[in-house]
CSV table of C-alpha atoms and ligand atoms in Angstrom, one decimal:
chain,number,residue,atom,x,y,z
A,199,UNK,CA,0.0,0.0,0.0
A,200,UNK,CA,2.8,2.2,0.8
A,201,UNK,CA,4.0,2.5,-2.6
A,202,UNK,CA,0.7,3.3,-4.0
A,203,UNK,CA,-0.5,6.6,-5.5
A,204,UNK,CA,-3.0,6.9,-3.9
A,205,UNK,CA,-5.8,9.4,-5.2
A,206,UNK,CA,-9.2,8.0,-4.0
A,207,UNK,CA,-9.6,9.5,-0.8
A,208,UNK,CA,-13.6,10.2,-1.5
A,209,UNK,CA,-13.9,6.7,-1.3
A,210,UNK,CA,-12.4,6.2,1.5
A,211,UNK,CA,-8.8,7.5,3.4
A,212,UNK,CA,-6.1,5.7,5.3
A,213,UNK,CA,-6.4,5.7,8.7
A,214,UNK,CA,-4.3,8.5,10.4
A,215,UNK,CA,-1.3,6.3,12.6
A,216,UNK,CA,-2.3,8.8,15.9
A,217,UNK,CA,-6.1,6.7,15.0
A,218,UNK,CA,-4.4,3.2,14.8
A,219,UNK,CA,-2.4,4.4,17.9
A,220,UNK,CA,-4.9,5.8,19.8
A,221,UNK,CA,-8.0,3.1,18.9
A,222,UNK,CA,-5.2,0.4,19.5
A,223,UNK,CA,-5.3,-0.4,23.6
A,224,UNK,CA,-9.5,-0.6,22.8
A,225,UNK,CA,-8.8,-3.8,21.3
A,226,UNK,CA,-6.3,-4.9,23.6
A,227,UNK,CA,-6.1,-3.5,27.3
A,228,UNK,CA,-9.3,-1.1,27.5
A,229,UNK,CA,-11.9,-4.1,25.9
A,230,UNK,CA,-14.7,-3.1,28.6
A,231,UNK,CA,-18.4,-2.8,27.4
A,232,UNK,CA,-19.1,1.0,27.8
A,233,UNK,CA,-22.1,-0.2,29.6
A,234,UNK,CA,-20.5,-2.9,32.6
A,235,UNK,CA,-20.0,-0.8,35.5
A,236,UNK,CA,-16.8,-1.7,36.7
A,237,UNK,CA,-13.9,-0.2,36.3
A,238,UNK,CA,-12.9,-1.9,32.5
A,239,UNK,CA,-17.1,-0.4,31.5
A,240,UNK,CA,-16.1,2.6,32.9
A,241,UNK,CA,-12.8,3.3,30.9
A,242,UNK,CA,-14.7,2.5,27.6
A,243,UNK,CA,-17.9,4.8,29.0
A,244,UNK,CA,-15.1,7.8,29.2
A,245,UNK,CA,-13.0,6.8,26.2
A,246,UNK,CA,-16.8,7.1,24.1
A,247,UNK,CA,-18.2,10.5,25.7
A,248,UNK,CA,-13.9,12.0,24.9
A,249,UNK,CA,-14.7,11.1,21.5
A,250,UNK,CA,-18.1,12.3,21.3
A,251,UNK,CA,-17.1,15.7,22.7
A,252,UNK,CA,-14.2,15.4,19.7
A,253,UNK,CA,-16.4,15.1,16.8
A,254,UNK,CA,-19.0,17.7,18.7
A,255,UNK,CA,-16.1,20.3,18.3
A,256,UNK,CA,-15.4,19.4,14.7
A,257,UNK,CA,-18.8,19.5,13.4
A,258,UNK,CA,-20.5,22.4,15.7
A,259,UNK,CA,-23.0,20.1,17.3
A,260,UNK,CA,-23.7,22.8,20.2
A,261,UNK,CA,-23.8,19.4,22.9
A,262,UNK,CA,-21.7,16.1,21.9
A,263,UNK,CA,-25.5,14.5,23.5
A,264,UNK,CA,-27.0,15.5,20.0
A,265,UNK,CA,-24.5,13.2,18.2
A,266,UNK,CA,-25.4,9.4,17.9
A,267,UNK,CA,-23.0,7.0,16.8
A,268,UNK,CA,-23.5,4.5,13.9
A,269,UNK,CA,-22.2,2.1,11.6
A,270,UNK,CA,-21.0,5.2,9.1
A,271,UNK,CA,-23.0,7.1,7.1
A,272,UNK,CA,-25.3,5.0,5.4
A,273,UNK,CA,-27.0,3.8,8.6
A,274,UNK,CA,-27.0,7.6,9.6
A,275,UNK,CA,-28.6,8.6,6.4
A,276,UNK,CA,-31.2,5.4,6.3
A,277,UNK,CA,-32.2,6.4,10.1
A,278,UNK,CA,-32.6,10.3,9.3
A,279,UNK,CA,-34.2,9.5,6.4
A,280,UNK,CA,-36.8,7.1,8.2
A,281,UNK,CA,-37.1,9.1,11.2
A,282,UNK,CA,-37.8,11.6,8.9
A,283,UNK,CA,-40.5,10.3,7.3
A,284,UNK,CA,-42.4,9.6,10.2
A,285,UNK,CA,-42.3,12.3,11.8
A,286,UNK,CA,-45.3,14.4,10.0
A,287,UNK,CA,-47.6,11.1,8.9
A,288,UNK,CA,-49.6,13.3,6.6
A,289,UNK,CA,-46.9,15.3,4.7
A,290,UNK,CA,-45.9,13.0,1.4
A,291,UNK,CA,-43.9,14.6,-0.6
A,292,UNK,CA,-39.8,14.6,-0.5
A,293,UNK,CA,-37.4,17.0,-2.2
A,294,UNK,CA,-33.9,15.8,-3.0
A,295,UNK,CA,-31.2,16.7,-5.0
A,296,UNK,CA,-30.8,14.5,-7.9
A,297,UNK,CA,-26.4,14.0,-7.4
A,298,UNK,CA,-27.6,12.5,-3.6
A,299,UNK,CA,-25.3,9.6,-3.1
A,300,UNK,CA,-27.0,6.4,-3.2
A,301,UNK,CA,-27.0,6.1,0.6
A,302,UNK,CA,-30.0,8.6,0.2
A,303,UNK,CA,-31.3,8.0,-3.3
A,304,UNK,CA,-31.6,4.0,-2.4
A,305,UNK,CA,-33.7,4.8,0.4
A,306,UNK,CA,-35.9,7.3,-1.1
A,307,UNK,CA,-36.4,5.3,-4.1
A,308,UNK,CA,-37.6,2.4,-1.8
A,309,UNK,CA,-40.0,5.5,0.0
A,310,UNK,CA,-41.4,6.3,-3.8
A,311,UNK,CA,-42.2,3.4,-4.1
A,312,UNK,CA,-44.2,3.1,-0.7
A,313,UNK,CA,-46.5,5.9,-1.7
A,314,UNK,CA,-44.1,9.0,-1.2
A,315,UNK,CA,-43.9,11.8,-3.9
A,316,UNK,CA,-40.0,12.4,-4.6
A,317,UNK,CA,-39.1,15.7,-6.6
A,318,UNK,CA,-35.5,15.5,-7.5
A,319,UNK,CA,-33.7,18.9,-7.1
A,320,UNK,CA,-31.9,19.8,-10.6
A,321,UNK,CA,-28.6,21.1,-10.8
A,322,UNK,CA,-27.0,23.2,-13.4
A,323,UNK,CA,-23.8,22.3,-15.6
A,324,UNK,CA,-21.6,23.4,-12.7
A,325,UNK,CA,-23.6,20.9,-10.2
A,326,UNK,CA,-25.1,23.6,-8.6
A,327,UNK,CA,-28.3,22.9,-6.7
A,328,UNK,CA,-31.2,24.9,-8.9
A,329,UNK,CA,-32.6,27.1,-5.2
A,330,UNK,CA,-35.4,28.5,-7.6
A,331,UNK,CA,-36.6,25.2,-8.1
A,332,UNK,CA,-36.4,24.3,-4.2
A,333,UNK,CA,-38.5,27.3,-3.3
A,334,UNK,CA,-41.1,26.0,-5.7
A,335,UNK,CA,-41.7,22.8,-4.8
A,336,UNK,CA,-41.5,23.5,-1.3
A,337,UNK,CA,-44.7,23.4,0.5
A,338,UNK,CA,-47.4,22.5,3.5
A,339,UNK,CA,-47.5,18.9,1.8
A,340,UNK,CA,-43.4,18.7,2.1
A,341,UNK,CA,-42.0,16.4,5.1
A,342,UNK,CA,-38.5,16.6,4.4
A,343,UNK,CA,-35.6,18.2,2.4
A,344,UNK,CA,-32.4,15.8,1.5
A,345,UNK,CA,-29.6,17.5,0.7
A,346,UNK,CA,-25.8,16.6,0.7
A,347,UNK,CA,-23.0,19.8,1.7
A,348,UNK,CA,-20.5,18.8,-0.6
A,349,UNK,CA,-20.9,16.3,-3.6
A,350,UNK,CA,-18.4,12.9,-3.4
A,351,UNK,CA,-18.1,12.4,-7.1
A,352,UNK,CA,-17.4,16.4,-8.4
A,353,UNK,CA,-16.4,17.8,-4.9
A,354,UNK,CA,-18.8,21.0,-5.8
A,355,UNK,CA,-20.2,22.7,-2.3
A,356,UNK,CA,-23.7,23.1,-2.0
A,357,UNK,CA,-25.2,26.4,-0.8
A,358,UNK,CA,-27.4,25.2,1.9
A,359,UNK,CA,-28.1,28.2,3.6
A,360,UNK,CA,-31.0,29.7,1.8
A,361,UNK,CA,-33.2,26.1,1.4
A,362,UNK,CA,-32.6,25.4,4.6
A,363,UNK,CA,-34.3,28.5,5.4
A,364,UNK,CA,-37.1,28.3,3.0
A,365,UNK,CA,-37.7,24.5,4.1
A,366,UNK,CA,-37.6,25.3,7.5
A,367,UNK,CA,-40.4,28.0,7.2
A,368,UNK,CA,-42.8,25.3,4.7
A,369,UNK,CA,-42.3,23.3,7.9
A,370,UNK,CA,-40.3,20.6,6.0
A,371,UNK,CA,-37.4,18.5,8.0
A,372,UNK,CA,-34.0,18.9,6.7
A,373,UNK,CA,-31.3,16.3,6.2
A,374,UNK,CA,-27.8,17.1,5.1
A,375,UNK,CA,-25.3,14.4,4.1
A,376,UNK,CA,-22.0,16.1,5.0
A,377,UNK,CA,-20.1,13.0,4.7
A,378,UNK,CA,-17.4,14.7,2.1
A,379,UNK,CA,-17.2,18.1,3.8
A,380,UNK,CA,-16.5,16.8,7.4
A,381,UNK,CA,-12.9,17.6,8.1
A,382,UNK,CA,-12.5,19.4,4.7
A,383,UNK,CA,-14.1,22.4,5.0
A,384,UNK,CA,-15.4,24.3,8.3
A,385,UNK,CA,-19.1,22.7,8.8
A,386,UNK,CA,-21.1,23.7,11.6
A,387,UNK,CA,-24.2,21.2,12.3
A,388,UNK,CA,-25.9,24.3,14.4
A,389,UNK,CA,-25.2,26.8,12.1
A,390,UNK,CA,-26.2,24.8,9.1
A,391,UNK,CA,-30.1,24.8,10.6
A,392,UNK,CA,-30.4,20.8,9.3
A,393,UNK,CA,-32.2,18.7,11.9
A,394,UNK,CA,-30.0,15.5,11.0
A,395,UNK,CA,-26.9,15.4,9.5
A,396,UNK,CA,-24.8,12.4,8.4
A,397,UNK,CA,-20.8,11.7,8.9
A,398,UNK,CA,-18.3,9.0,8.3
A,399,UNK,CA,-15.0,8.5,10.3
A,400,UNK,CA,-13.1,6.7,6.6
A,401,UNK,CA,-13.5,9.5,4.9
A,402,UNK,CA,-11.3,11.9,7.6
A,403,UNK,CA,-8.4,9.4,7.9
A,404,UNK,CA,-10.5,7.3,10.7
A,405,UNK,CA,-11.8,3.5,10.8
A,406,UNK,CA,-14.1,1.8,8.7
A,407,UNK,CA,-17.3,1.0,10.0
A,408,UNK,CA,-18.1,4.1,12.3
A,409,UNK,CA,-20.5,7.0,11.7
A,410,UNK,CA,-22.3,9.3,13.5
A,411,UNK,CA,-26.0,11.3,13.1
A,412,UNK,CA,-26.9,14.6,14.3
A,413,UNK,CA,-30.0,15.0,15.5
A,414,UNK,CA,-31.4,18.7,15.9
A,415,UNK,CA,-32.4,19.3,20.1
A,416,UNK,CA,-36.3,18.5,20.4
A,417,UNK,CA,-36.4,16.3,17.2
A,418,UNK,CA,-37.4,12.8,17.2
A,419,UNK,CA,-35.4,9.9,16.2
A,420,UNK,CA,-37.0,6.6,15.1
A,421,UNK,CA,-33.8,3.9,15.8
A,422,UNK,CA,-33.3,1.8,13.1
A,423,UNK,CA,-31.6,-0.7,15.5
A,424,UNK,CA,-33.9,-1.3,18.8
A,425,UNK,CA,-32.2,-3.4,21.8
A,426,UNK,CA,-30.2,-2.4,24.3
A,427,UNK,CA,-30.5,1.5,25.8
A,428,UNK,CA,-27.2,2.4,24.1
A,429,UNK,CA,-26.2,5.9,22.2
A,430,UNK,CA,-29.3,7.3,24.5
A,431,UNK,CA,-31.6,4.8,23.5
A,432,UNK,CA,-31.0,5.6,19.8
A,433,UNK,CA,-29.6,2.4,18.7
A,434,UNK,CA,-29.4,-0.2,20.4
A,435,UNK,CA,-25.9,-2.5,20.5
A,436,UNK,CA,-22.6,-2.8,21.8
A,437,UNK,CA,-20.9,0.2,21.0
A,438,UNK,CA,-17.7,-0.2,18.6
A,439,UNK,CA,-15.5,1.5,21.2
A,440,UNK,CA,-11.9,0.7,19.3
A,441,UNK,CA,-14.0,2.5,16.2
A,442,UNK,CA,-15.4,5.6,18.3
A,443,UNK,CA,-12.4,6.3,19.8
A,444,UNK,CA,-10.4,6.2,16.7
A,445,UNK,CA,-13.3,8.5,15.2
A,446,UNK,CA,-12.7,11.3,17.8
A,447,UNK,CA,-9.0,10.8,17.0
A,448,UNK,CA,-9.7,11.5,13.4
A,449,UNK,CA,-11.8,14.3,14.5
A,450,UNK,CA,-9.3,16.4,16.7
A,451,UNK,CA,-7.2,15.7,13.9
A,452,UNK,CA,-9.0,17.0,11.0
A,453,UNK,CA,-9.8,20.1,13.6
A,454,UNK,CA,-5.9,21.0,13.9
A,455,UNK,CA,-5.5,20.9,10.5
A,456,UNK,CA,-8.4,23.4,9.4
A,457,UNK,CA,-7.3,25.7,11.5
A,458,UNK,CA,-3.9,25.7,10.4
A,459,UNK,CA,-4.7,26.5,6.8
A,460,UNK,CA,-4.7,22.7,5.7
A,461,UNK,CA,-7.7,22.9,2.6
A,462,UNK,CA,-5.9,26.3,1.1
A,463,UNK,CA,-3.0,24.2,0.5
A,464,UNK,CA,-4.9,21.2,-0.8
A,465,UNK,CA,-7.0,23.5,-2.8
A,466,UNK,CA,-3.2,24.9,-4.1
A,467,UNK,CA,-2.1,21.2,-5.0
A,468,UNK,CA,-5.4,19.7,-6.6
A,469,UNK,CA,-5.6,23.0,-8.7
A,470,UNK,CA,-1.5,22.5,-9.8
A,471,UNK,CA,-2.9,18.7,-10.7
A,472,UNK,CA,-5.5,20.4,-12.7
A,473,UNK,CA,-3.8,23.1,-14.8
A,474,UNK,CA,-1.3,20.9,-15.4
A,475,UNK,CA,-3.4,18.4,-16.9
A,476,UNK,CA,-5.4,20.8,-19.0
A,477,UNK,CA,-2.0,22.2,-20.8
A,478,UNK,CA,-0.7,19.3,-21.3
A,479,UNK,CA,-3.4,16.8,-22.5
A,480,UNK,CA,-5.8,18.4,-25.2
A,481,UNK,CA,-9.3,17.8,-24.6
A,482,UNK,CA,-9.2,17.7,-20.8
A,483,UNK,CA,-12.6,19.2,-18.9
A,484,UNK,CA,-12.9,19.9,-15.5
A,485,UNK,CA,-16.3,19.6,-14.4
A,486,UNK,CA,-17.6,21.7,-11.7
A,487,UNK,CA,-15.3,24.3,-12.5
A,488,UNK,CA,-17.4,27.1,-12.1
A,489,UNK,CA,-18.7,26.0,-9.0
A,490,UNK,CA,-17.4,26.7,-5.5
A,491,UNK,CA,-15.3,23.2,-4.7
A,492,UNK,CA,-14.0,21.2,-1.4
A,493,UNK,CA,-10.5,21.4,-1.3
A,494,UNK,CA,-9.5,17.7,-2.4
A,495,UNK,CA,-11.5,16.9,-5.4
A,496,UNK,CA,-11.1,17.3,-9.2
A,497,UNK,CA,-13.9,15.4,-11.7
A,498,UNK,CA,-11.8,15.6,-14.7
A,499,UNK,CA,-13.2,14.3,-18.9
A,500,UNK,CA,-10.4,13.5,-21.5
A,501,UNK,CA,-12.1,13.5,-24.9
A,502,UNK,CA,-12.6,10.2,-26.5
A,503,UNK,CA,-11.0,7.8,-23.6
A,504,UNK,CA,-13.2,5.3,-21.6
A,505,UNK,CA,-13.0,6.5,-17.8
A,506,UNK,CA,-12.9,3.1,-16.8
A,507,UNK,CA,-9.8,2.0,-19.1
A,508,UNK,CA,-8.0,4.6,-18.0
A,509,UNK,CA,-8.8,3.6,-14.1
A,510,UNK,CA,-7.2,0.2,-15.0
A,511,UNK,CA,-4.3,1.6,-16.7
A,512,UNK,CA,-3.6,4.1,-14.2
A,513,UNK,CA,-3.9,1.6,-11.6
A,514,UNK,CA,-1.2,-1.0,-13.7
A,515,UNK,CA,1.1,2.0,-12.9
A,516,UNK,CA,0.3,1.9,-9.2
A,517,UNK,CA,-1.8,4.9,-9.1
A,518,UNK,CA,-5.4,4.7,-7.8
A,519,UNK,CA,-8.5,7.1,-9.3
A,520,UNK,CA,-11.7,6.4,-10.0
A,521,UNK,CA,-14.6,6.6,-12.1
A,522,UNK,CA,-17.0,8.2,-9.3
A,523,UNK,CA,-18.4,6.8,-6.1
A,524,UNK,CA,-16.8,3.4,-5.1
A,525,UNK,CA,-19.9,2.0,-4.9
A,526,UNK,CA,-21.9,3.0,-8.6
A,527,UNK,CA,-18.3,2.5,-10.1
A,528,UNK,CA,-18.4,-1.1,-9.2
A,529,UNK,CA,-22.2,-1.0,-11.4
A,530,UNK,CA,-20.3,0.1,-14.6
A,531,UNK,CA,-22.8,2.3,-15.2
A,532,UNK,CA,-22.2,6.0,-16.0
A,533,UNK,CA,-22.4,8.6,-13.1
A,534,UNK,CA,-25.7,9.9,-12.4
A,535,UNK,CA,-24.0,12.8,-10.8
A,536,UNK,CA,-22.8,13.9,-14.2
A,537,UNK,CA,-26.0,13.1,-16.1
A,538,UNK,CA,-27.7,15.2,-13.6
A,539,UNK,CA,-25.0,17.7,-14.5
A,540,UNK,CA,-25.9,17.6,-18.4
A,541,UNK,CA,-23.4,15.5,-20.0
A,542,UNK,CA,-24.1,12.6,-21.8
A,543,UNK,CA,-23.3,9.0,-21.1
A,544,UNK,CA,-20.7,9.2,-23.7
A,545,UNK,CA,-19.1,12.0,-21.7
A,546,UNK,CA,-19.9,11.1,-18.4
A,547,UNK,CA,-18.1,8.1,-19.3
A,548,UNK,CA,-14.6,9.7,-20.1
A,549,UNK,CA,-14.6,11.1,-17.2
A,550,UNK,CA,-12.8,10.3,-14.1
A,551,UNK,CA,-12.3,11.5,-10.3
A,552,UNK,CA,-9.0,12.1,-8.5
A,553,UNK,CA,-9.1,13.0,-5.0
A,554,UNK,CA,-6.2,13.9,-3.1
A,555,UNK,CA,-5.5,14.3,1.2
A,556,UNK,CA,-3.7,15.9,3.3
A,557,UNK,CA,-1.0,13.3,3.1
A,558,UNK,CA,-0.9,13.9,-0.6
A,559,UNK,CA,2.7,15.3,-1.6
A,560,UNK,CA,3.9,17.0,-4.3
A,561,UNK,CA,6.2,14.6,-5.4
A,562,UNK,CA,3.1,12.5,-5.9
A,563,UNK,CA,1.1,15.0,-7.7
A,564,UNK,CA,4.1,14.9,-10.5
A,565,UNK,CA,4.0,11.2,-10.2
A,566,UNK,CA,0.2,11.2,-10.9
A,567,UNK,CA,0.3,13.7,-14.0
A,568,UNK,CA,2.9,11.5,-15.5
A,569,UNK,CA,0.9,8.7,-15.4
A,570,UNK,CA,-1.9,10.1,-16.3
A,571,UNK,CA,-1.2,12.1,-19.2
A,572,UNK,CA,0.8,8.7,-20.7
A,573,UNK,CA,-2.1,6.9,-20.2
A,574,UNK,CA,-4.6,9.1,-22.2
A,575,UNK,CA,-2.3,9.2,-24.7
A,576,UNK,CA,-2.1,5.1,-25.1
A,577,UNK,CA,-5.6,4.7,-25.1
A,578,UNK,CA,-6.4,7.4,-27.5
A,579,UNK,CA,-3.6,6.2,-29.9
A,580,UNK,CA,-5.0,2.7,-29.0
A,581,UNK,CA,-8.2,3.9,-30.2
A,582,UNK,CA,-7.6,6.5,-33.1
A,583,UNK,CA,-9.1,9.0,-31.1
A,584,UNK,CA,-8.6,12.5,-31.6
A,585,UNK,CA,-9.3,15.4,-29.2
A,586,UNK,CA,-11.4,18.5,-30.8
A,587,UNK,CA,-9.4,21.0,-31.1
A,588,UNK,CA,-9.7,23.9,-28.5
B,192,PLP,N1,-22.6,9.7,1.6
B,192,PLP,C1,-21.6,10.1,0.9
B,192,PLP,C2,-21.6,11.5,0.2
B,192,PLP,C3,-20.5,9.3,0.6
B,192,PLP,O1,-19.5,9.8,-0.1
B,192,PLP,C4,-20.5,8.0,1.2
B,192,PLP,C5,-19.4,7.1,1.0
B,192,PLP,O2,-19.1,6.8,-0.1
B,192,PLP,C6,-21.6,7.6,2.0
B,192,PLP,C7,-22.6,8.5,2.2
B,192,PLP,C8,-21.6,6.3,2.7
B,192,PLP,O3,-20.8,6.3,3.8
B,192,PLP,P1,-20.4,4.9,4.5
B,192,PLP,O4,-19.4,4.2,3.7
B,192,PLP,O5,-19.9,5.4,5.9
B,192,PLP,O6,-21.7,4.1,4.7
């Protein structure tokens, strides 16, 4: 792994080694269930509520109390989502943006198809949310507005702030995804005014298999998981302590690095990775470009190449990118993100994603547009294609 280029980090990131060090003695010396009362229960009890206050100061939760912890963000979305739903019986209709990930678009799909009305939200060429369209739909019939901060596949950041006013005041609840902008850009759960907002430790350098859900104070929250009293008698189970300790690691982490200037100089190296790319290989797009983006993230289209040879040949070379979310990628089907956005599934399908962290060096960023711009070049030549010319 340690030779990799690694340039995937939406899909997920390697664990920071102050997480493995710090989760480490959970598995080993600190095993206690957070809910024995002895001494060992009590260690894990403290070692939870440290790392709930941790992700509390990271995301702006006001009170770590209003954060629940999960299995990662698709339990927290699928629980908001539901808890949602239920929470006005006689409001039926959904808004959501149409580039949700499918940890939302799954659910509400399954919610369509139990009687709800979904209106997906458009978005322009840039992946910007259409607001005008928001506003319309919006109304007394509305139970909830879905809508993600920052988009995993283009890395464009959604302007939240006026629909979550305008759902709030048609009475609507609002979810937020903010799986990609946690620990990339400055989020604040209280200021955003969402009721329930999702997170994911492996996408800030933390473990697999850990989440967390906002829940607004005075909102309800239907657990998907009933049993024990844990997480506040929001889901029941054994809490993954070695998981939730390494999540608050990841947390303080990702907190020291915004506030020493970390995205402006990861927003300095993805551009560099950019420009380069477009003066040196003809034909390269970058979508979202007009579009305020997170700091890591560059959705990039070389003319007349399949996204997903290129992802294999890149990959020969030891360097990792790929053609969208990890988890539609593995569907081979072209990005629905970038449909949304316009192109067509000729387009959408020359297109790939790098996205960089904060381990990412420049050194590797050379590496990377090396390989990359060889690549296009074999495949085009491979398949007599030729770039329009600018
Ligand atoms: N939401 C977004 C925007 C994501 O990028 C991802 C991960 O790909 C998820 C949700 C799902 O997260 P998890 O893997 O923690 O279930």
């Amino acid at each position: 792994m340690s030779n990799l280029l690694y340039f995937d980090n939406n899909a997920t990131t390697a664990p920071a080694p102050e997480v493995l060090d710090a989760l480490w003695p959970y598995f080993t010396r600190h095993y206690g269930n957070p809910s024995s009362l002895h001494s060992a229960g009590e260690d894990a009890a403290q070692a939870v509520a440290a790392a709930r206050a941790a992700l509390a100061r990271l995301v702006g939760a006001g009170s770590p109390a209003r954060l629940c912890f999960t299995s990662g963000a698709t339990e927290s979305n699928v629980t908001a989502l539901r808890s949602a739903l239920r929470a006005q019986p006689a409001r039926r209709r959904v808004l959501a943006s149409a580039v949700e990930h499918p940890a939302v678009l799954e659910p509400l799909a399954a919610a369509e198809a139990d009687g709800f009305e979904l209106v997906r939200i458009r978005v322009d060429r840039d992946g910007r949310l259409d607001l005008d369209q928001v506003r319309a739909e919006l109304d007394e019939r509305t139970a909830l507005l879905s809508v993600m901060a920052v988009n995993n596949e283009t890395g464009v950041v959604h302007d939240l702030a006026p629909i979550v006013t305008a759902a709030r005041a048609a009475g609507a609840l609002v979810h937020v995804d903010a799986v990609q902008a946690c620990g990339k850009l400055t989020f604040s759960c209280e200021q955003s005014g969402a009721d329930f907002v999702a997170f994911s430790a492996h996408k800030l350098h933390g473990p697999k298999g850990v989440g967390a859900l906002y829940v607004r104070r005075g909102i309800e929250l239907e657990p998907l998981l009933r049993g024990g009293p844990q997480e506040s008698e929001r889901r029941g189970g054994t809490e993954n302590v070695p998981g939730i300790v390494g999540f608050g690691k990841a947390a303080a982490l990702a907190r020291e690095w915004l506030e020493q200037g970390g995205p402006e100089r990861l927003a300095k190296l993805r551009d560099r990775l950019e420009h380069e790319l477009v003066r040196t290989v003809a034909g390269t797009h970058v979508h979202g470009r007009g579009a305020p983006r997170v700091c890591n993230t560059s959705n990039l289209r070389f003319e007349g190449i399949s996204g997903e040879a290129l992802v294999a040949l890149a990959s020969d070379e030891g360097l990792c990118v790929s053609t969208g979310a990890a988890c539609s990628a593995s569907r081979h089907r072209p990005s629905h993100v970038l449909l949304a956005m316009g192109l067509s599934p000729a387009e959408a399908s020359s297109s790939v994603r790098l996205s960089l962290s904060r381990y990412t060096t420049d050194g590797e960023v050379d590496r990377a547009l090396e390989i990359l711009s060889g690549a296009v070049r074999r495949l085009r030549a491979l398949l007599g294609a030729v770039p329009a010319p600018r």
